[in-house]
PDB file of C-alpha atoms in Angstrom:
ATOM      1  CA  UNK A   1       5.942 -45.120 -88.385  1.00 77.00           C
ATOM      2  CA  UNK A   2       8.037 -42.011 -88.642  1.00 83.00           C
ATOM      3  CA  UNK A   3      10.029 -41.107 -92.018  1.00 89.00           C
ATOM      4  CA  UNK A   4      12.554 -38.516 -92.595  1.00 94.00           C
ATOM      5  CA  UNK A   5      13.509 -37.540 -96.169  1.00 95.00           C
ATOM      6  CA  UNK A   6      16.279 -35.360 -97.066  1.00 96.00           C
ATOM      7  CA  UNK A   7      15.878 -34.868-101.172  1.00 95.00           C
ATOM      8  CA  UNK A   8      19.623 -33.874-102.051  1.00 95.00           C
ATOM      9  CA  UNK A   9      22.359 -36.524-101.834  1.00 94.00           C
ATOM     10  CA  UNK A  10      24.935 -33.914-102.460  1.00 96.00           C
ATOM     11  CA  UNK A  11      24.616 -30.026-102.415  1.00 97.00           C
ATOM     12  CA  UNK A  12      27.534 -27.779-103.727  1.00 97.00           C
ATOM     13  CA  UNK A  13      28.017 -24.307-103.107  1.00 97.00           C
ATOM     14  CA  UNK A  14      30.480 -21.637-103.285  1.00 97.00           C
ATOM     15  CA  UNK A  15      32.214 -20.138-100.468  1.00 97.00           C
ATOM     16  CA  UNK A  16      30.096 -16.968 -98.939  1.00 97.00           C
ATOM     17  CA  UNK A  17      26.915 -18.294-100.741  1.00 97.00           C
ATOM     18  CA  UNK A  18      23.824 -19.173 -98.921  1.00 97.00           C
ATOM     19  CA  UNK A  19      23.107 -22.942 -97.893  1.00 97.00           C
ATOM     20  CA  UNK A  20      19.693 -24.743 -97.251  1.00 97.00           C
ATOM     21  CA  UNK A  21      19.909 -28.343 -96.642  1.00 97.00           C
ATOM     22  CA  UNK A  22      16.673 -29.677 -96.886  1.00 97.00           C
ATOM     23  CA  UNK A  23      14.588 -31.905 -94.240  1.00 97.00           C
ATOM     24  CA  UNK A  24      11.167 -33.350 -94.645  1.00 96.00           C
ATOM     25  CA  UNK A  25       9.288 -35.763 -92.094  1.00 94.00           C
ATOM     26  CA  UNK A  26       6.232 -37.436 -91.729  1.00 92.00           C
ATOM     27  CA  UNK A  27       5.010 -38.041 -88.316  1.00 86.00           C
ATOM     28  CA  UNK A  28       1.636 -37.326 -87.148  1.00 79.00           C
ATOM     29  CA  UNK A  29       2.300 -35.788 -83.636  1.00 79.00           C
ATOM     30  CA  UNK A  30       4.881 -33.536 -82.592  1.00 78.00           C
ATOM     31  CA  UNK A  31       8.348 -34.688 -82.907  1.00 83.00           C
ATOM     32  CA  UNK A  32      11.662 -33.395 -81.735  1.00 87.00           C
ATOM     33  CA  UNK A  33      14.074 -32.559 -84.506  1.00 90.00           C
ATOM     34  CA  UNK A  34      17.899 -32.666 -84.583  1.00 92.00           C
ATOM     35  CA  UNK A  35      20.660 -32.096 -87.087  1.00 94.00           C
ATOM     36  CA  UNK A  36      23.773 -34.122 -86.876  1.00 94.00           C
ATOM     37  CA  UNK A  37      27.016 -33.672 -88.730  1.00 95.00           C
ATOM     38  CA  UNK A  38      29.775 -35.850 -89.742  1.00 94.00           C
ATOM     39  CA  UNK A  39      33.101 -33.985 -90.724  1.00 95.00           C
ATOM     40  CA  UNK A  40      35.573 -35.701 -92.624  1.00 92.00           C
ATOM     41  CA  UNK A  41      37.585 -38.500 -90.581  1.00 88.00           C
ATOM     42  CA  UNK A  42      35.387 -37.292 -87.457  1.00 90.00           C
ATOM     43  CA  UNK A  43      32.778 -38.873 -85.422  1.00 92.00           C
ATOM     44  CA  UNK A  44      29.185 -37.937 -85.973  1.00 93.00           C
ATOM     45  CA  UNK A  45      28.131 -34.996 -83.541  1.00 92.00           C
ATOM     46  CA  UNK A  46      25.055 -33.135 -82.693  1.00 90.00           C
ATOM     47  CA  UNK A  47      24.829 -29.694 -84.420  1.00 93.00           C
ATOM     48  CA  UNK A  48      21.563 -28.523 -83.279  1.00 90.00           C
ATOM     49  CA  UNK A  49      18.307 -29.492 -81.891  1.00 87.00           C
ATOM     50  CA  UNK A  50      14.989 -27.736 -82.486  1.00 84.00           C
ATOM     51  CA  UNK A  51      14.139 -27.953 -78.407  1.00 76.00           C
ATOM     52  CA  UNK A  52      16.913 -25.720 -77.457  1.00 75.00           C
ATOM     53  CA  UNK A  53      16.578 -23.155 -80.491  1.00 72.00           C
ATOM     54  CA  UNK A  54      20.518 -22.818 -80.720  1.00 76.00           C
ATOM     55  CA  UNK A  55      22.520 -21.350 -83.458  1.00 77.00           C
ATOM     56  CA  UNK A  56      25.506 -23.332 -83.868  1.00 82.00           C
ATOM     57  CA  UNK A  57      28.229 -22.301 -86.157  1.00 90.00           C
ATOM     58  CA  UNK A  58      26.054 -19.825 -87.796  1.00 91.00           C
ATOM     59  CA  UNK A  59      23.444 -22.545 -88.676  1.00 94.00           C
ATOM     60  CA  UNK A  60      19.779 -22.344 -87.675  1.00 93.00           C
ATOM     61  CA  UNK A  61      16.884 -24.526 -88.427  1.00 93.00           C
ATOM     62  CA  UNK A  62      13.385 -23.610 -88.186  1.00 86.00           C
ATOM     63  CA  UNK A  63      10.678 -26.251 -87.589  1.00 89.00           C
ATOM     64  CA  UNK A  64       7.718 -25.741 -90.145  1.00 89.00           C
ATOM     65  CA  UNK A  65       4.718 -27.562 -89.015  1.00 86.00           C
ATOM     66  CA  UNK A  66       2.435 -27.092 -91.775  1.00 89.00           C
ATOM     67  CA  UNK A  67       5.001 -28.364 -94.362  1.00 89.00           C
ATOM     68  CA  UNK A  68       6.670 -30.835 -92.077  1.00 92.00           C
ATOM     69  CA  UNK A  69       9.971 -29.358 -92.797  1.00 94.00           C
ATOM     70  CA  UNK A  70      13.210 -28.262 -90.586  1.00 94.00           C
ATOM     71  CA  UNK A  71      15.516 -27.011 -92.910  1.00 96.00           C
ATOM     72  CA  UNK A  72      19.224 -26.124 -92.203  1.00 96.00           C
ATOM     73  CA  UNK A  73      20.282 -23.111 -93.157  1.00 95.00           C
ATOM     74  CA  UNK A  74      23.383 -20.623 -93.031  1.00 96.00           C
ATOM     75  CA  UNK A  75      23.645 -17.521 -94.712  1.00 96.00           C
ATOM     76  CA  UNK A  76      27.255 -17.442 -95.697  1.00 97.00           C
ATOM     77  CA  UNK A  77      28.990 -21.105 -96.388  1.00 97.00           C
ATOM     78  CA  UNK A  78      32.568 -21.739 -95.363  1.00 97.00           C
ATOM     79  CA  UNK A  79      35.008 -24.272 -96.439  1.00 97.00           C
ATOM     80  CA  UNK A  80      34.972 -25.852 -93.201  1.00 96.00           C
ATOM     81  CA  UNK A  81      31.209 -26.682 -93.462  1.00 97.00           C
ATOM     82  CA  UNK A  82      31.891 -29.137 -95.891  1.00 98.00           C
ATOM     83  CA  UNK A  83      30.714 -32.357 -94.375  1.00 97.00           C
ATOM     84  CA  UNK A  84      27.841 -35.319 -94.265  1.00 95.00           C
ATOM     85  CA  UNK A  85      24.646 -33.802 -92.594  1.00 97.00           C
ATOM     86  CA  UNK A  86      21.824 -35.770 -91.212  1.00 95.00           C
ATOM     87  CA  UNK A  87      18.559 -34.966 -90.085  1.00 95.00           C
ATOM     88  CA  UNK A  88      16.815 -36.915 -87.448  1.00 93.00           C
ATOM     89  CA  UNK A  89      13.732 -37.034 -85.590  1.00 90.00           C
ATOM     90  CA  UNK A  90      12.217 -38.803 -82.243  1.00 85.00           C
ATOM     91  CA  UNK A  91       8.393 -38.984 -81.561  1.00 77.00           C
ATOM     92  CA  UNK A  92       8.868 -39.559 -77.931  1.00 69.00           C
ATOM     93  CA  UNK A  93      12.338 -40.400 -76.936  1.00 64.00           C
ATOM     94  CA  UNK A  94      14.726 -43.508 -76.920  1.00 65.00           C
ATOM     95  CA  UNK A  95      14.703 -43.932 -80.777  1.00 79.00           C
ATOM     96  CA  UNK A  96      16.284 -41.565 -83.273  1.00 86.00           C
ATOM     97  CA  UNK A  97      15.049 -41.987 -87.143  1.00 89.00           C
ATOM     98  CA  UNK A  98      17.541 -40.564 -89.479  1.00 92.00           C
ATOM     99  CA  UNK A  99      17.502 -39.203 -93.121  1.00 94.00           C
ATOM    100  CA  UNK A 100      19.603 -40.487 -95.589  1.00 93.00           C
ATOM    101  CA  UNK A 101      22.093 -37.670 -95.222  1.00 94.00           C
ATOM    102  CA  UNK A 102      23.316 -34.916 -97.671  1.00 96.00           C
ATOM    103  CA  UNK A 103      26.749 -34.519 -98.571  1.00 96.00           C
ATOM    104  CA  UNK A 104      27.785 -30.590 -98.489  1.00 98.00           C
ATOM    105  CA  UNK A 105      30.639 -29.262-100.477  1.00 98.00           C
ATOM    106  CA  UNK A 106      31.803 -25.809-100.277  1.00 97.00           C
ATOM    107  CA  UNK A 107      34.022 -24.693-103.218  1.00 97.00           C
ATOM    108  CA  UNK A 108      36.492 -22.055-102.664  1.00 94.00           C
TER     109      UNK A 108
ATOM    110  CA  UNK B   1      38.006 -39.280 -71.099  1.00 72.00           C
ATOM    111  CA  UNK B   2      38.023 -41.311 -74.139  1.00 80.00           C
ATOM    112  CA  UNK B   3      34.331 -40.995 -74.783  1.00 93.00           C
ATOM    113  CA  UNK B   4      32.950 -43.853 -76.905  1.00 96.00           C
ATOM    114  CA  UNK B   5      35.126 -46.397 -78.407  1.00 97.00           C
ATOM    115  CA  UNK B   6      34.566 -49.381 -80.719  1.00 97.00           C
ATOM    116  CA  UNK B   7      36.303 -52.467 -81.345  1.00 97.00           C
ATOM    117  CA  UNK B   8      37.586 -53.356 -83.980  1.00 96.00           C
ATOM    118  CA  UNK B   9      37.953 -50.688 -86.517  1.00 95.00           C
ATOM    119  CA  UNK B  10      37.524 -52.856 -89.333  1.00 96.00           C
ATOM    120  CA  UNK B  11      37.002 -56.533 -89.964  1.00 96.00           C
ATOM    121  CA  UNK B  12      36.540 -58.767 -93.023  1.00 97.00           C
ATOM    122  CA  UNK B  13      34.445 -61.962 -92.505  1.00 96.00           C
ATOM    123  CA  UNK B  14      33.392 -64.804 -94.580  1.00 97.00           C
ATOM    124  CA  UNK B  15      29.747 -65.508 -95.093  1.00 97.00           C
ATOM    125  CA  UNK B  16      28.588 -67.732 -91.968  1.00 96.00           C
ATOM    126  CA  UNK B  17      31.143 -66.736 -89.675  1.00 97.00           C
ATOM    127  CA  UNK B  18      30.630 -64.980 -86.150  1.00 96.00           C
ATOM    128  CA  UNK B  19      32.198 -61.862 -84.672  1.00 95.00           C
ATOM    129  CA  UNK B  20      31.346 -59.460 -81.655  1.00 97.00           C
ATOM    130  CA  UNK B  21      31.685 -55.842 -82.142  1.00 97.00           C
ATOM    131  CA  UNK B  22      32.502 -54.231 -78.529  1.00 97.00           C
ATOM    132  CA  UNK B  23      31.416 -50.648 -77.601  1.00 97.00           C
ATOM    133  CA  UNK B  24      32.519 -48.988 -74.485  1.00 97.00           C
ATOM    134  CA  UNK B  25      31.836 -45.689 -72.848  1.00 97.00           C
ATOM    135  CA  UNK B  26      33.188 -44.018 -69.893  1.00 95.00           C
ATOM    136  CA  UNK B  27      30.723 -41.124 -69.486  1.00 94.00           C
ATOM    137  CA  UNK B  28      28.455 -43.156 -67.141  1.00 94.00           C
ATOM    138  CA  UNK B  29      25.776 -43.003 -69.589  1.00 93.00           C
ATOM    139  CA  UNK B  30      22.617 -44.965 -69.162  1.00 92.00           C
ATOM    140  CA  UNK B  31      21.702 -45.258 -72.653  1.00 93.00           C
ATOM    141  CA  UNK B  32      23.435 -47.055 -75.487  1.00 94.00           C
ATOM    142  CA  UNK B  33      22.525 -47.577 -79.087  1.00 95.00           C
ATOM    143  CA  UNK B  34      23.774 -49.586 -82.266  1.00 97.00           C
ATOM    144  CA  UNK B  35      23.244 -48.295 -85.680  1.00 96.00           C
ATOM    145  CA  UNK B  36      24.329 -49.313 -89.369  1.00 96.00           C
ATOM    146  CA  UNK B  37      25.251 -46.699 -91.813  1.00 94.00           C
ATOM    147  CA  UNK B  38      24.581 -47.537 -95.627  1.00 91.00           C
ATOM    148  CA  UNK B  39      25.193 -45.364 -98.569  1.00 83.00           C
ATOM    149  CA  UNK B  40      21.888 -43.212 -99.007  1.00 80.00           C
ATOM    150  CA  UNK B  41      19.916 -44.606 -96.160  1.00 83.00           C
ATOM    151  CA  UNK B  42      21.241 -42.807 -93.194  1.00 87.00           C
ATOM    152  CA  UNK B  43      21.634 -44.425 -89.776  1.00 92.00           C
ATOM    153  CA  UNK B  44      19.260 -47.171 -88.910  1.00 93.00           C
ATOM    154  CA  UNK B  45      19.041 -48.260 -85.312  1.00 93.00           C
ATOM    155  CA  UNK B  46      19.846 -52.017 -84.824  1.00 96.00           C
ATOM    156  CA  UNK B  47      19.417 -52.294 -81.062  1.00 96.00           C
ATOM    157  CA  UNK B  48      19.276 -50.313 -77.953  1.00 93.00           C
ATOM    158  CA  UNK B  49      19.634 -50.252 -74.263  1.00 94.00           C
ATOM    159  CA  UNK B  50      18.113 -48.256 -71.534  1.00 91.00           C
ATOM    160  CA  UNK B  51      20.522 -49.375 -68.753  1.00 92.00           C
ATOM    161  CA  UNK B  52      22.658 -52.351 -67.613  1.00 93.00           C
ATOM    162  CA  UNK B  53      20.985 -55.584 -68.313  1.00 93.00           C
ATOM    163  CA  UNK B  54      18.292 -54.364 -70.647  1.00 94.00           C
ATOM    164  CA  UNK B  55      18.098 -54.354 -74.457  1.00 95.00           C
ATOM    165  CA  UNK B  56      15.529 -53.629 -77.111  1.00 93.00           C
ATOM    166  CA  UNK B  57      15.194 -53.954 -80.643  1.00 93.00           C
ATOM    167  CA  UNK B  58      15.487 -51.071 -83.242  1.00 91.00           C
ATOM    168  CA  UNK B  59      14.395 -50.759 -86.762  1.00 90.00           C
ATOM    169  CA  UNK B  60      16.643 -53.701 -88.340  1.00 94.00           C
ATOM    170  CA  UNK B  61      17.305 -56.079 -85.752  1.00 96.00           C
ATOM    171  CA  UNK B  62      17.425 -59.089 -87.595  1.00 96.00           C
ATOM    172  CA  UNK B  63      20.332 -61.053 -87.752  1.00 96.00           C
ATOM    173  CA  UNK B  64      22.011 -59.259 -84.618  1.00 97.00           C
ATOM    174  CA  UNK B  65      21.987 -59.939 -80.949  1.00 96.00           C
ATOM    175  CA  UNK B  66      23.294 -57.652 -78.289  1.00 97.00           C
ATOM    176  CA  UNK B  67      24.206 -57.823 -74.366  1.00 97.00           C
ATOM    177  CA  UNK B  68      24.705 -55.089 -71.838  1.00 96.00           C
ATOM    178  CA  UNK B  69      26.052 -56.959 -68.965  1.00 94.00           C
ATOM    179  CA  UNK B  70      27.930 -53.944 -67.537  1.00 95.00           C
ATOM    180  CA  UNK B  71      27.011 -50.308 -67.977  1.00 95.00           C
ATOM    181  CA  UNK B  72      29.676 -49.200 -69.739  1.00 96.00           C
ATOM    182  CA  UNK B  73      29.732 -51.598 -72.509  1.00 97.00           C
ATOM    183  CA  UNK B  74      27.401 -52.842 -75.358  1.00 98.00           C
ATOM    184  CA  UNK B  75      28.199 -55.614 -77.435  1.00 98.00           C
ATOM    185  CA  UNK B  76      26.829 -56.323 -81.073  1.00 98.00           C
ATOM    186  CA  UNK B  77      26.864 -60.040 -82.038  1.00 97.00           C
ATOM    187  CA  UNK B  78      26.383 -61.586 -85.537  1.00 96.00           C
ATOM    188  CA  UNK B  79      26.087 -65.087 -85.240  1.00 92.00           C
ATOM    189  CA  UNK B  80      25.920 -65.944 -88.960  1.00 96.00           C
ATOM    190  CA  UNK B  81      27.351 -63.231 -91.163  1.00 95.00           C
ATOM    191  CA  UNK B  82      25.843 -62.364 -94.402  1.00 96.00           C
ATOM    192  CA  UNK B  83      27.006 -60.198 -97.245  1.00 96.00           C
ATOM    193  CA  UNK B  84      24.078 -57.798 -96.481  1.00 95.00           C
ATOM    194  CA  UNK B  85      25.531 -57.076 -93.177  1.00 97.00           C
ATOM    195  CA  UNK B  86      28.158 -55.377 -94.863  1.00 97.00           C
ATOM    196  CA  UNK B  87      28.083 -51.857 -93.415  1.00 97.00           C
ATOM    197  CA  UNK B  88      29.662 -49.307 -91.157  1.00 96.00           C
ATOM    198  CA  UNK B  89      28.539 -49.777 -87.525  1.00 97.00           C
ATOM    199  CA  UNK B  90      28.154 -46.704 -85.104  1.00 97.00           C
ATOM    200  CA  UNK B  91      27.774 -47.100 -81.469  1.00 97.00           C
ATOM    201  CA  UNK B  92      26.579 -44.282 -79.376  1.00 95.00           C
ATOM    202  CA  UNK B  93      25.426 -43.627 -75.813  1.00 94.00           C
ATOM    203  CA  UNK B  94      23.458 -40.760 -74.165  1.00 91.00           C
ATOM    204  CA  UNK B  95      22.778 -39.729 -70.342  1.00 86.00           C
ATOM    205  CA  UNK B  96      19.253 -38.996 -71.190  1.00 77.00           C
ATOM    206  CA  UNK B  97      17.010 -40.362 -73.685  1.00 71.00           C
ATOM    207  CA  UNK B  98      17.125 -38.723 -77.042  1.00 64.00           C
ATOM    208  CA  UNK B  99      16.203 -35.294 -75.789  1.00 65.00           C
ATOM    209  CA  UNK B 100      19.928 -35.371 -74.703  1.00 65.00           C
ATOM    210  CA  UNK B 101      22.880 -35.658 -77.114  1.00 80.00           C
ATOM    211  CA  UNK B 102      24.072 -38.870 -78.167  1.00 88.00           C
ATOM    212  CA  UNK B 103      27.652 -39.548 -78.501  1.00 92.00           C
ATOM    213  CA  UNK B 104      29.045 -41.468 -81.148  1.00 95.00           C
ATOM    214  CA  UNK B 105      31.823 -43.584 -81.539  1.00 96.00           C
ATOM    215  CA  UNK B 106      34.299 -43.497 -84.425  1.00 95.00           C
ATOM    216  CA  UNK B 107      32.539 -46.585 -86.352  1.00 95.00           C
ATOM    217  CA  UNK B 108      33.584 -50.362 -87.092  1.00 96.00           C
ATOM    218  CA  UNK B 109      33.700 -50.861 -90.913  1.00 96.00           C
ATOM    219  CA  UNK B 110      32.622 -54.557 -91.436  1.00 97.00           C
ATOM    220  CA  UNK B 111      33.063 -56.349 -94.738  1.00 96.00           C
ATOM    221  CA  UNK B 112      31.258 -59.695 -95.181  1.00 96.00           C
ATOM    222  CA  UNK B 113      32.446 -61.971 -98.188  1.00 96.00           C
TER     223      UNK B 113
END
């Protein structure tokens, strides 16, 4: 069965610093990968997905099949980026498997 | 459009009581999902539906039942609540399977004493 691991429960950085939220997965095939975000008092929403190769709010994520990782990066963190971030994958549609989440705190 | 709505927002149950959580979406989505969110464990899929009249088990279906009698509604039932079912429950819907975006509801916080 597939598994998604986010090794950091909490990541704290200063405004303007680079951010990298780690995501590792285990799946023998070629999954599709996503990052979802939940801002305070807001609903969980899609941030980006690998298939579309978009850059949303300055965030990017590169799929590294060799290391089975899909880390989320942003060169300069903003205070409004503070949120809960979830990495997720689907092997073939229908079911998303989520990681445990990482809380990002961006300090002024 | 209201998007995905969930009723109720918060509920306290005693062990053994039953209840139904209602999820409604007004986006004409075929696919609907129920997740539970627990600290450190992310979201885990309970049940899902690929269309009106269909349901399927997800990762953690035990202790829950679902029904999708109307396309816009997806009900999650707890027949005999247990403290282990204390959680935040999220409903989501999507037009396509997970290749497309899943739209989430605001969540229902359930406490089972």
